[in-house]
Short mmCIF file of C-alpha atoms in Angstrom, two decimals:
data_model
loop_
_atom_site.label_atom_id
_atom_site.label_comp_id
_atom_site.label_asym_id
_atom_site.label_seq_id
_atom_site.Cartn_x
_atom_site.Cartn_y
_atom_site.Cartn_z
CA UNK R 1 40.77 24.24 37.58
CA UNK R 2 37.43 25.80 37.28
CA UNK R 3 34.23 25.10 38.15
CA UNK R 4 33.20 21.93 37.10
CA UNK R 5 29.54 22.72 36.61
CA UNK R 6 29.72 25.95 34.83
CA UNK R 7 30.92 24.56 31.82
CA UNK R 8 28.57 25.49 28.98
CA UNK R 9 26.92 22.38 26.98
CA UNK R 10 29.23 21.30 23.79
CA UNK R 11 31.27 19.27 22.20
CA UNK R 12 34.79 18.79 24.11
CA UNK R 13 37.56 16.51 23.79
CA UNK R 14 36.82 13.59 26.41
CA UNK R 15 40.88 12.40 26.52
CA UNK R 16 40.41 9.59 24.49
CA UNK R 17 40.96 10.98 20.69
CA UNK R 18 37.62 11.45 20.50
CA UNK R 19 34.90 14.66 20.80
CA UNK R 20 32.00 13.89 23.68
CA UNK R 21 29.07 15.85 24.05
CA UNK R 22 28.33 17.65 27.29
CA UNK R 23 25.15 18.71 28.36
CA UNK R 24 25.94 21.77 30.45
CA UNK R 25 25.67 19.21 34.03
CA UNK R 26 26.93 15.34 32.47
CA UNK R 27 28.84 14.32 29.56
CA UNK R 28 26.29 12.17 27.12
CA UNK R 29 26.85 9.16 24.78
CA UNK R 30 26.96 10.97 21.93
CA UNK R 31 30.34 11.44 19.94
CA UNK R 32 32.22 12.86 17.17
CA UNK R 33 35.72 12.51 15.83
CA UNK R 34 38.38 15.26 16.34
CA UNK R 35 38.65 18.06 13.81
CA UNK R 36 42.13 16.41 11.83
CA UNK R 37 44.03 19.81 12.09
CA UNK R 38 43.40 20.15 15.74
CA UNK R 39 45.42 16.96 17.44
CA UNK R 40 47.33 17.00 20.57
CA UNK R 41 50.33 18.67 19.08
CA UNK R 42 48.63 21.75 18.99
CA UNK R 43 49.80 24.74 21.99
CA UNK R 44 47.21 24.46 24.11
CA UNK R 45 46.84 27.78 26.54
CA UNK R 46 48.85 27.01 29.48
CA UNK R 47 46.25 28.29 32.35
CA UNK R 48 43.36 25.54 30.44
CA UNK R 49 46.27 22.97 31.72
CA UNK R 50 46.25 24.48 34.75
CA UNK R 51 50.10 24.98 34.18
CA UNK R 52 51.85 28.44 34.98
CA UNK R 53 52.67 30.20 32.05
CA UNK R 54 56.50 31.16 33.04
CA UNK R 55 58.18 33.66 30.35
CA UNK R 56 60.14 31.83 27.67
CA UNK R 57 58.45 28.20 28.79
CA UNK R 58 57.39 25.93 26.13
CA UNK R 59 53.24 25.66 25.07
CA UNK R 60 54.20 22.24 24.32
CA UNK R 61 55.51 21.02 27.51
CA UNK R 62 52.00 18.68 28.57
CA UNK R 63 51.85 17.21 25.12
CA UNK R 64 48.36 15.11 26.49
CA UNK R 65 45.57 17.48 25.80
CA UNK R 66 43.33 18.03 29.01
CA UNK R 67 45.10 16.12 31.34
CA UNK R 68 44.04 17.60 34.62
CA UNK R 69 40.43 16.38 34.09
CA UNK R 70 38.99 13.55 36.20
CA UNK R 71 38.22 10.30 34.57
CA UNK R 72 34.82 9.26 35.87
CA UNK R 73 33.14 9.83 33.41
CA UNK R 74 31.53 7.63 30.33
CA UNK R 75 34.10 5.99 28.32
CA UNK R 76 37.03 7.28 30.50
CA UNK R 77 35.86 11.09 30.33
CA UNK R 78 35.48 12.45 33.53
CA UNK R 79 33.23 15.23 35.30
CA UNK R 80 32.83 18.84 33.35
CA UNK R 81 35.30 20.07 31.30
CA UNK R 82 36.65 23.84 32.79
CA UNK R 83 34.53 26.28 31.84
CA UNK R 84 36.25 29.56 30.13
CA UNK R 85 38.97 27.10 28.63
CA UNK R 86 40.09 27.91 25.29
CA UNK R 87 41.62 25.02 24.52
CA UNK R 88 38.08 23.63 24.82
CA UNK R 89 36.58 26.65 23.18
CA UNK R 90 38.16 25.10 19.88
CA UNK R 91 36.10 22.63 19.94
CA UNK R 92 32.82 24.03 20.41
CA UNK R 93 32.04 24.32 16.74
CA UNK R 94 30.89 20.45 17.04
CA UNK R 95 29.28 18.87 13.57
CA UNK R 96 25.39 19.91 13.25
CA UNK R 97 24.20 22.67 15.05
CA UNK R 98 26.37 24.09 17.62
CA UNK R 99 25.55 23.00 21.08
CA UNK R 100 23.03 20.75 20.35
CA UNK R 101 23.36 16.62 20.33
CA UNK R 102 22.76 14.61 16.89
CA UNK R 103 19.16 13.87 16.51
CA UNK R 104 19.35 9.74 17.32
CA UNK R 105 18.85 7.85 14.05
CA UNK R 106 17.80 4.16 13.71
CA UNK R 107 14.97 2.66 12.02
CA UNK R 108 11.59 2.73 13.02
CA UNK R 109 10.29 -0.23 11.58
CA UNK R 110 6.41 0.17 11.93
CA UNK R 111 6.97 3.19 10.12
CA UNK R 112 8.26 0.99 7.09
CA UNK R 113 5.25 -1.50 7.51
CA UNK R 114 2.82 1.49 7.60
CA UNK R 115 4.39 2.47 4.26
CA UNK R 116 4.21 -0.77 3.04
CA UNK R 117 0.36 -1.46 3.39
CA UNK R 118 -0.84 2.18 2.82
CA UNK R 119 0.92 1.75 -0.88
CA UNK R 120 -0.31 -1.43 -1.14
CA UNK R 121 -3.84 -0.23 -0.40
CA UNK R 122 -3.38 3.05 -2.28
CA UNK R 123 -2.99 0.82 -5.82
CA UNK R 124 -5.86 -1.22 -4.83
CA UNK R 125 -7.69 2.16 -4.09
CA UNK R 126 -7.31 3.00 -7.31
CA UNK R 127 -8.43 0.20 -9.02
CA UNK R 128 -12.35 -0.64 -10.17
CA UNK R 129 -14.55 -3.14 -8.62
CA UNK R 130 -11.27 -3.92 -5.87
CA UNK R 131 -11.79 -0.66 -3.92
CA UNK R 132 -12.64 -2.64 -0.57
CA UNK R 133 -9.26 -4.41 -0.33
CA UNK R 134 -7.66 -0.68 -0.38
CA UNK R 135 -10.51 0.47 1.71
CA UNK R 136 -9.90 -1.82 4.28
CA UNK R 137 -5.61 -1.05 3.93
CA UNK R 138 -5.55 2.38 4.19
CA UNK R 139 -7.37 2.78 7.35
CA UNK R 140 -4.97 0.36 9.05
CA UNK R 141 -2.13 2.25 7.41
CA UNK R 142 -3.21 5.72 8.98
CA UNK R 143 -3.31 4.23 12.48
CA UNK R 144 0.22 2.43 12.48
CA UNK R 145 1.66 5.73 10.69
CA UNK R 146 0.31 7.85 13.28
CA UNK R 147 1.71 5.01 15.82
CA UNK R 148 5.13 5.20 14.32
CA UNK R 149 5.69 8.76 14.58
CA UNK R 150 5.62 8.63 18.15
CA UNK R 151 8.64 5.84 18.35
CA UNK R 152 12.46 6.26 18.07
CA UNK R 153 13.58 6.31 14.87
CA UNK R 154 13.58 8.06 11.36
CA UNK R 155 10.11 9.61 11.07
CA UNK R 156 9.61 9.79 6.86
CA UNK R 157 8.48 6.37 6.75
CA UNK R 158 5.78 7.05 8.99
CA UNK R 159 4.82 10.49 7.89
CA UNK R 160 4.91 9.36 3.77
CA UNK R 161 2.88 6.39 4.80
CA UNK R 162 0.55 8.68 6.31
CA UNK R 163 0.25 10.50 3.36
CA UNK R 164 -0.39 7.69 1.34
CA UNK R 165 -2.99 6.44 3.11
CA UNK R 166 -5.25 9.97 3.48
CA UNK R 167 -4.45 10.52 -0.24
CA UNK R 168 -5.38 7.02 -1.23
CA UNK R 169 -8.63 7.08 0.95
CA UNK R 170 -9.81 10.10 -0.85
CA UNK R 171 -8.96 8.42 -4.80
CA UNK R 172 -10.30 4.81 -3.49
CA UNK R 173 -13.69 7.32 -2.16
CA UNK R 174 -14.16 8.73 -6.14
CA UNK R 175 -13.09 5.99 -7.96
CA UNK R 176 -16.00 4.05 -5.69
CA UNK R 177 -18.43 6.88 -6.40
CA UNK R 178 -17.66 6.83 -9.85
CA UNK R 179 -17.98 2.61 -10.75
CA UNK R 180 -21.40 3.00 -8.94
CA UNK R 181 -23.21 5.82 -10.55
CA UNK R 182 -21.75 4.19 -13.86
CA UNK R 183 -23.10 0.72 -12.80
CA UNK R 184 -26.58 1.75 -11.77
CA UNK R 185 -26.80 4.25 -14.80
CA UNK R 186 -26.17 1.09 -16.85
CA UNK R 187 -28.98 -0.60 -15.13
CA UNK R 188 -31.51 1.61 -15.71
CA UNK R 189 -30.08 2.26 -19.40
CA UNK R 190 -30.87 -1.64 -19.49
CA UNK R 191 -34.75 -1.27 -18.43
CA UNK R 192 -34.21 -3.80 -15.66
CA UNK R 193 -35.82 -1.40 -13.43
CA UNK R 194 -38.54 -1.16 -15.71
CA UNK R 195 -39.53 -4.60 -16.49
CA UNK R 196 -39.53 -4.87 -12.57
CA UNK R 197 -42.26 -2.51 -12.40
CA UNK R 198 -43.81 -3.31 -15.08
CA UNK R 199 -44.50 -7.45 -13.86
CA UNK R 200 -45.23 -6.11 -10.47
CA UNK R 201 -47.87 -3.89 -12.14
CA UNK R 202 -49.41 -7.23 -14.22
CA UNK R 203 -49.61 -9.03 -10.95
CA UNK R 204 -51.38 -6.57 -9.30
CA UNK R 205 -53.53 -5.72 -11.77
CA UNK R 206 -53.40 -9.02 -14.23
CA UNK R 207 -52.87 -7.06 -17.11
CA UNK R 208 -50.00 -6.02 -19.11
CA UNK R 209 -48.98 -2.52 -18.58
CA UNK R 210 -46.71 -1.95 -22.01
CA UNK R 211 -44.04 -3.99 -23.49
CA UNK R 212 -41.05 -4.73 -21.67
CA UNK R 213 -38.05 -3.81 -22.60
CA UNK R 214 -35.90 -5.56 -25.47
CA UNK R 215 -32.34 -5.01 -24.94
CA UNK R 216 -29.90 -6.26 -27.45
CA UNK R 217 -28.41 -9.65 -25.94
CA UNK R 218 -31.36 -10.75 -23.82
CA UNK R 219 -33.20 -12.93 -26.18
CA UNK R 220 -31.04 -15.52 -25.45
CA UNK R 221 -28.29 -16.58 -22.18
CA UNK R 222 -30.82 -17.07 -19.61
CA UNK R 223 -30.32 -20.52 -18.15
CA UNK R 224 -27.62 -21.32 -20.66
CA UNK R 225 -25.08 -24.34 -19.24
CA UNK R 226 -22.11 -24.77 -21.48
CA UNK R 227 -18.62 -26.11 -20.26
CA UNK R 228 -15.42 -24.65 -19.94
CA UNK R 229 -13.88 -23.58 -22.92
CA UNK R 230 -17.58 -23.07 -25.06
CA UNK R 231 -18.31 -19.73 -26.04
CA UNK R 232 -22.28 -18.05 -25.36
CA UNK R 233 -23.27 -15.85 -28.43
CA UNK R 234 -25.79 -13.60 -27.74
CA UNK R 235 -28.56 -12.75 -30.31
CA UNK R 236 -26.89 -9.06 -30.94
CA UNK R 237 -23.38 -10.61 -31.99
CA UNK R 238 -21.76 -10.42 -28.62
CA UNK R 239 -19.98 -13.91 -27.49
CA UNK R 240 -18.33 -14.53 -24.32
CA UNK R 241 -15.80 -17.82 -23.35
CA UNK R 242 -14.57 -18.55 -20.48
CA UNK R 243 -11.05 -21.24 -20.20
CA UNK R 244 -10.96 -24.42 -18.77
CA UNK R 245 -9.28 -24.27 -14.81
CA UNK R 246 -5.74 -24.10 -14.55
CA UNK R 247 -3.65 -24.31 -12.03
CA UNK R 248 -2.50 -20.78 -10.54
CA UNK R 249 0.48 -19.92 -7.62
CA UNK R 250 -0.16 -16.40 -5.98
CA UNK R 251 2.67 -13.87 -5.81
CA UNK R 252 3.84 -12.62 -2.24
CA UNK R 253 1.58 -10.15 -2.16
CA UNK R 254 -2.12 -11.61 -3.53
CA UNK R 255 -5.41 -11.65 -1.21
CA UNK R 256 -7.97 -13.70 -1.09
CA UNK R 257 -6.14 -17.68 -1.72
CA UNK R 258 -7.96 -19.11 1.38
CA UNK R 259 -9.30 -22.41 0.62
CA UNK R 260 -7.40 -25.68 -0.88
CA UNK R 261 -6.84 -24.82 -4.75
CA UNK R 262 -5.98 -22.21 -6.77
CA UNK R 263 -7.31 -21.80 -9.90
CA UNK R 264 -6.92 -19.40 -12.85
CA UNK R 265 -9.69 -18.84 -15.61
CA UNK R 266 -8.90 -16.38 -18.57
CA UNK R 267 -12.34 -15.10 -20.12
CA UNK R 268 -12.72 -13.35 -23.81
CA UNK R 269 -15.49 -10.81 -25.43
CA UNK R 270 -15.91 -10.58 -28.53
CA UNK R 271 -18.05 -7.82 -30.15
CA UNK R 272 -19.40 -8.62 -33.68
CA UNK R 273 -22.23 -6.46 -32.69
CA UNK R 274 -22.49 -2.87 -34.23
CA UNK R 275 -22.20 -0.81 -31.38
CA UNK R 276 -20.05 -0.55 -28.24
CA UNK R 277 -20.20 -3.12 -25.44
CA UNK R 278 -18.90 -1.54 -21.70
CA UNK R 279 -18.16 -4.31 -19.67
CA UNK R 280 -18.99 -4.51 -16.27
CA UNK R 281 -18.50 -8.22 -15.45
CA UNK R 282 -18.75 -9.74 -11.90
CA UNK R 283 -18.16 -13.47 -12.40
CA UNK R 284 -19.23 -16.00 -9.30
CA UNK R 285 -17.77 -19.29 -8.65
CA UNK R 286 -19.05 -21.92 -6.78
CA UNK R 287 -17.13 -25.18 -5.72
CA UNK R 288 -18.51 -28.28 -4.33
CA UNK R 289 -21.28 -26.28 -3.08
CA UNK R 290 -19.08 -24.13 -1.47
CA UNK R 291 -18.77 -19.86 -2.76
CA UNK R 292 -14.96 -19.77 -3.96
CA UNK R 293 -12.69 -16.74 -3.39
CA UNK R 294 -11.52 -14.81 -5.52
CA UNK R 295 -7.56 -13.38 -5.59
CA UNK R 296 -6.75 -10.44 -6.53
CA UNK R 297 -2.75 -10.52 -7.46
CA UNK R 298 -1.56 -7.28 -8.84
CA UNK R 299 1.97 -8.80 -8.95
CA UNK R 300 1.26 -12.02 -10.63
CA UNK R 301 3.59 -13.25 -13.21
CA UNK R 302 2.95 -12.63 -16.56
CA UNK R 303 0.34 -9.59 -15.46
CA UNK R 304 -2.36 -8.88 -12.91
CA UNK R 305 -5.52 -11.11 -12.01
CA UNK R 306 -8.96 -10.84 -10.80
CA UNK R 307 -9.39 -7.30 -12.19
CA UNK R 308 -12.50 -6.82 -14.78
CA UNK R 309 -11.67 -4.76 -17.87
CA UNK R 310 -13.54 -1.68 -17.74
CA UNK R 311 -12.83 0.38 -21.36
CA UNK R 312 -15.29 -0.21 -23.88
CA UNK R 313 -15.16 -2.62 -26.46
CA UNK R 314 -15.47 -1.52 -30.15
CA UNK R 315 -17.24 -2.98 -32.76
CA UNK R 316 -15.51 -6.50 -34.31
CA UNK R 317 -12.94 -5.93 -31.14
CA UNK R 318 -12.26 -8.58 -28.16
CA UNK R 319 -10.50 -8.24 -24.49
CA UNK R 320 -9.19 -10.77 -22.09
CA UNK R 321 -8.39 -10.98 -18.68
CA UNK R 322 -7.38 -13.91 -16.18
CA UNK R 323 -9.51 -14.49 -12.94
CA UNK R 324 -7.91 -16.01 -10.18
CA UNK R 325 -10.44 -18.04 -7.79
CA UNK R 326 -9.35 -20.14 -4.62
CA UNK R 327 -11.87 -23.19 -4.70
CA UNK R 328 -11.96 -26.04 -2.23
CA UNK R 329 -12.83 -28.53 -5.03
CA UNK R 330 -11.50 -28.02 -8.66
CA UNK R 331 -13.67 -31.28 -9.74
CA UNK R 332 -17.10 -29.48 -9.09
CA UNK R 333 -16.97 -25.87 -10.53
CA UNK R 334 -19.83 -23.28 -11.87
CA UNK R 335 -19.08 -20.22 -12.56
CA UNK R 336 -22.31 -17.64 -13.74
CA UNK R 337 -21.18 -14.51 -15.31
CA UNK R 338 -22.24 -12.23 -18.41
CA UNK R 339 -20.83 -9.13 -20.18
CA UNK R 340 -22.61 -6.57 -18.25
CA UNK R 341 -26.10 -6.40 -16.87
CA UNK R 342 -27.72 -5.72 -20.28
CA UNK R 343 -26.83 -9.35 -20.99
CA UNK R 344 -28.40 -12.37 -19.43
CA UNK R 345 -25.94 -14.36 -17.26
CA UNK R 346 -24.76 -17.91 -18.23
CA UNK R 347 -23.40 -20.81 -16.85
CA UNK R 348 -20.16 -22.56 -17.24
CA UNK R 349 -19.44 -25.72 -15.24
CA UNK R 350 -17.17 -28.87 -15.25
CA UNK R 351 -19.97 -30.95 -14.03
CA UNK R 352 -20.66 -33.74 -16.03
CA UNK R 353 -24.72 -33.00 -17.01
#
């Protein structure tokens, strides 16, 4: 036989029906079956069998491909296969790339968990007013994807979860941007500001400096307390109600149920004023004396909770939404919200008054 050790790396039979990878100095673990049309029935050439090749003698006559090699090796395959040998030379053309082991597969399961929670924070990214839950996500989705594509295993989970979360960092970013300006455009719209400055001037100077602003809706609201299930009409037309408590079970993938009780609310607007309302509602809850949390549950049966509508409302047009709160007692609720900040906020409570 040849030299053990010059045998070029590739695939080779290994003696036991099967194809074994060598290395160019070990055989490896890796293993592929044998081409079908190449089987042991095959005439082999006589001086890879280290046989002499007499005139008129039979190919056929060592019917066990290979036999001369040792049987050391993993799996019963012994040291290097001869190197020159074309009876191994037929089975160099090995599946994927010639002379080169399969790429190990498995999975690589903080790559799946970085996928999961950057496209869980990339919807939340996306949505108004719940930008910090995706905020927060996406960050820790980056680092476990980066993480991930350092381990064993199939890398696209990792590197699409990556992508998700750089992707979802920038929308989350604009959509942020965005709410704010409108927000604080709305507030000085309002002539919040204004009055502001205008009763710091009077106190300074104990004089009127101009009338404050009248904004449609803020004749009336302030210091309202109705129960669950009244509705608040505001001078302009505008009404708001907001349900009586009812029980609510988060889906598998909700945030924020960390106290004793969930609860759901569903609140209604109703324009029967002449222009267009843009709601920008941020509802607070307080229970037992205790701030309640509020769940956001994008997989909620029957439809998503805890997100505020944001398209306008036409004239003699309504829109409802559920809010989801976690409360530590349901006996003792007040919740203070309003339309938007052109509108005074009111008061609904189940405490007896």
């Amino acid at each position: 036989m040849s030299d053990p050790t010059s045998a070029p790396p590739g695939w080779y039979d290994d003696g036991r029906g099967q194809q074994r990878y060598w290395d160019g100095t070990q055989w490896t673990e890796h293993t592929a079956p044998l081409p079908g049309a190449q089987d042991a029935t095959r005439p082999y050439d006589s001086a890879a069998l280290g046989a002499d090749a007499s005139p008129g003698s039979s190919p056929y006559a060592d019917t066990t491909p290979f036999a001369g090699l040792p049987t050391s090796g993993p799996g019963g395959a012994g040291g290097a296969p001869p190197a020159g040998s074309s009876a191994y030379a037929a089975y160099g053309g090995a599946p994927g790339a010639p002379g080169t082991p399969p790429e190990p597969g498995g999975t690589n399961v903080l790559g799946i968990v970085a996928l999961v929670v950057a496209a869980i924070g990339f919807v939340f990214a996306c949505i108004p007013f719940v930008q910090v839950v995706g905020l927060v996500l996406l960050p820790i989705a980056f680092v476990l994807a980066i993480i991930a594509l350092f381990l064993k295993g199939r890398k696209w989970p990792a590197i699409t979860g990556l992508i998700l979360s750089v992707v979802g960092g920038i929308i989350g970013t604009i959509v942020f941007a965005v709410v704010a300006l409108g927000v604080f455009g709305q507030i000085v719209d309002s002539g919040v500001i204004q009055d502001e400055i205008d009763r710091q001037l009077e106190e300074e100077f104990g004089e009127p400096t101009g009338p404050a602003s009248e904004e449609p809706g803020e004749e009336t609201g302030e210091g309202q307390v109705l129960a669950f299930g009244e509705t608040m009409v505001w001078s302009n037309g505008v009404s708001m109600t907001v349900s009586g408590p009812e029980p609510f079970t988060p889906s598998d993938i909700s945030a924020g149920d960390d106290q004793a009780v969930n609860l759901v609310f569903t609140l209604t607007i109703q324009n029967d004023s002449g222009e267009n309302v843009q709601p920008v509602v941020f509802s607070q809850l307080s229970s037992g004396g205790t701030e309640a949390s509020r769940i956001f549950d994008v997989g909620a049966e029957g439809g998503q909770v805890g997100i505020p509508p944001t398209t306008a409302i036409l004239p003699g047009e309504s829109i409802t939404w559920n809010e989801a709160w976690s409360v530590a007692d349901p006996g003792s609720l007040t919740m203070q919200t309003a339309p938007s900040f052109e509108y005074e906020d009111v008061i609904f409570t189940n405490v007896p008054r």
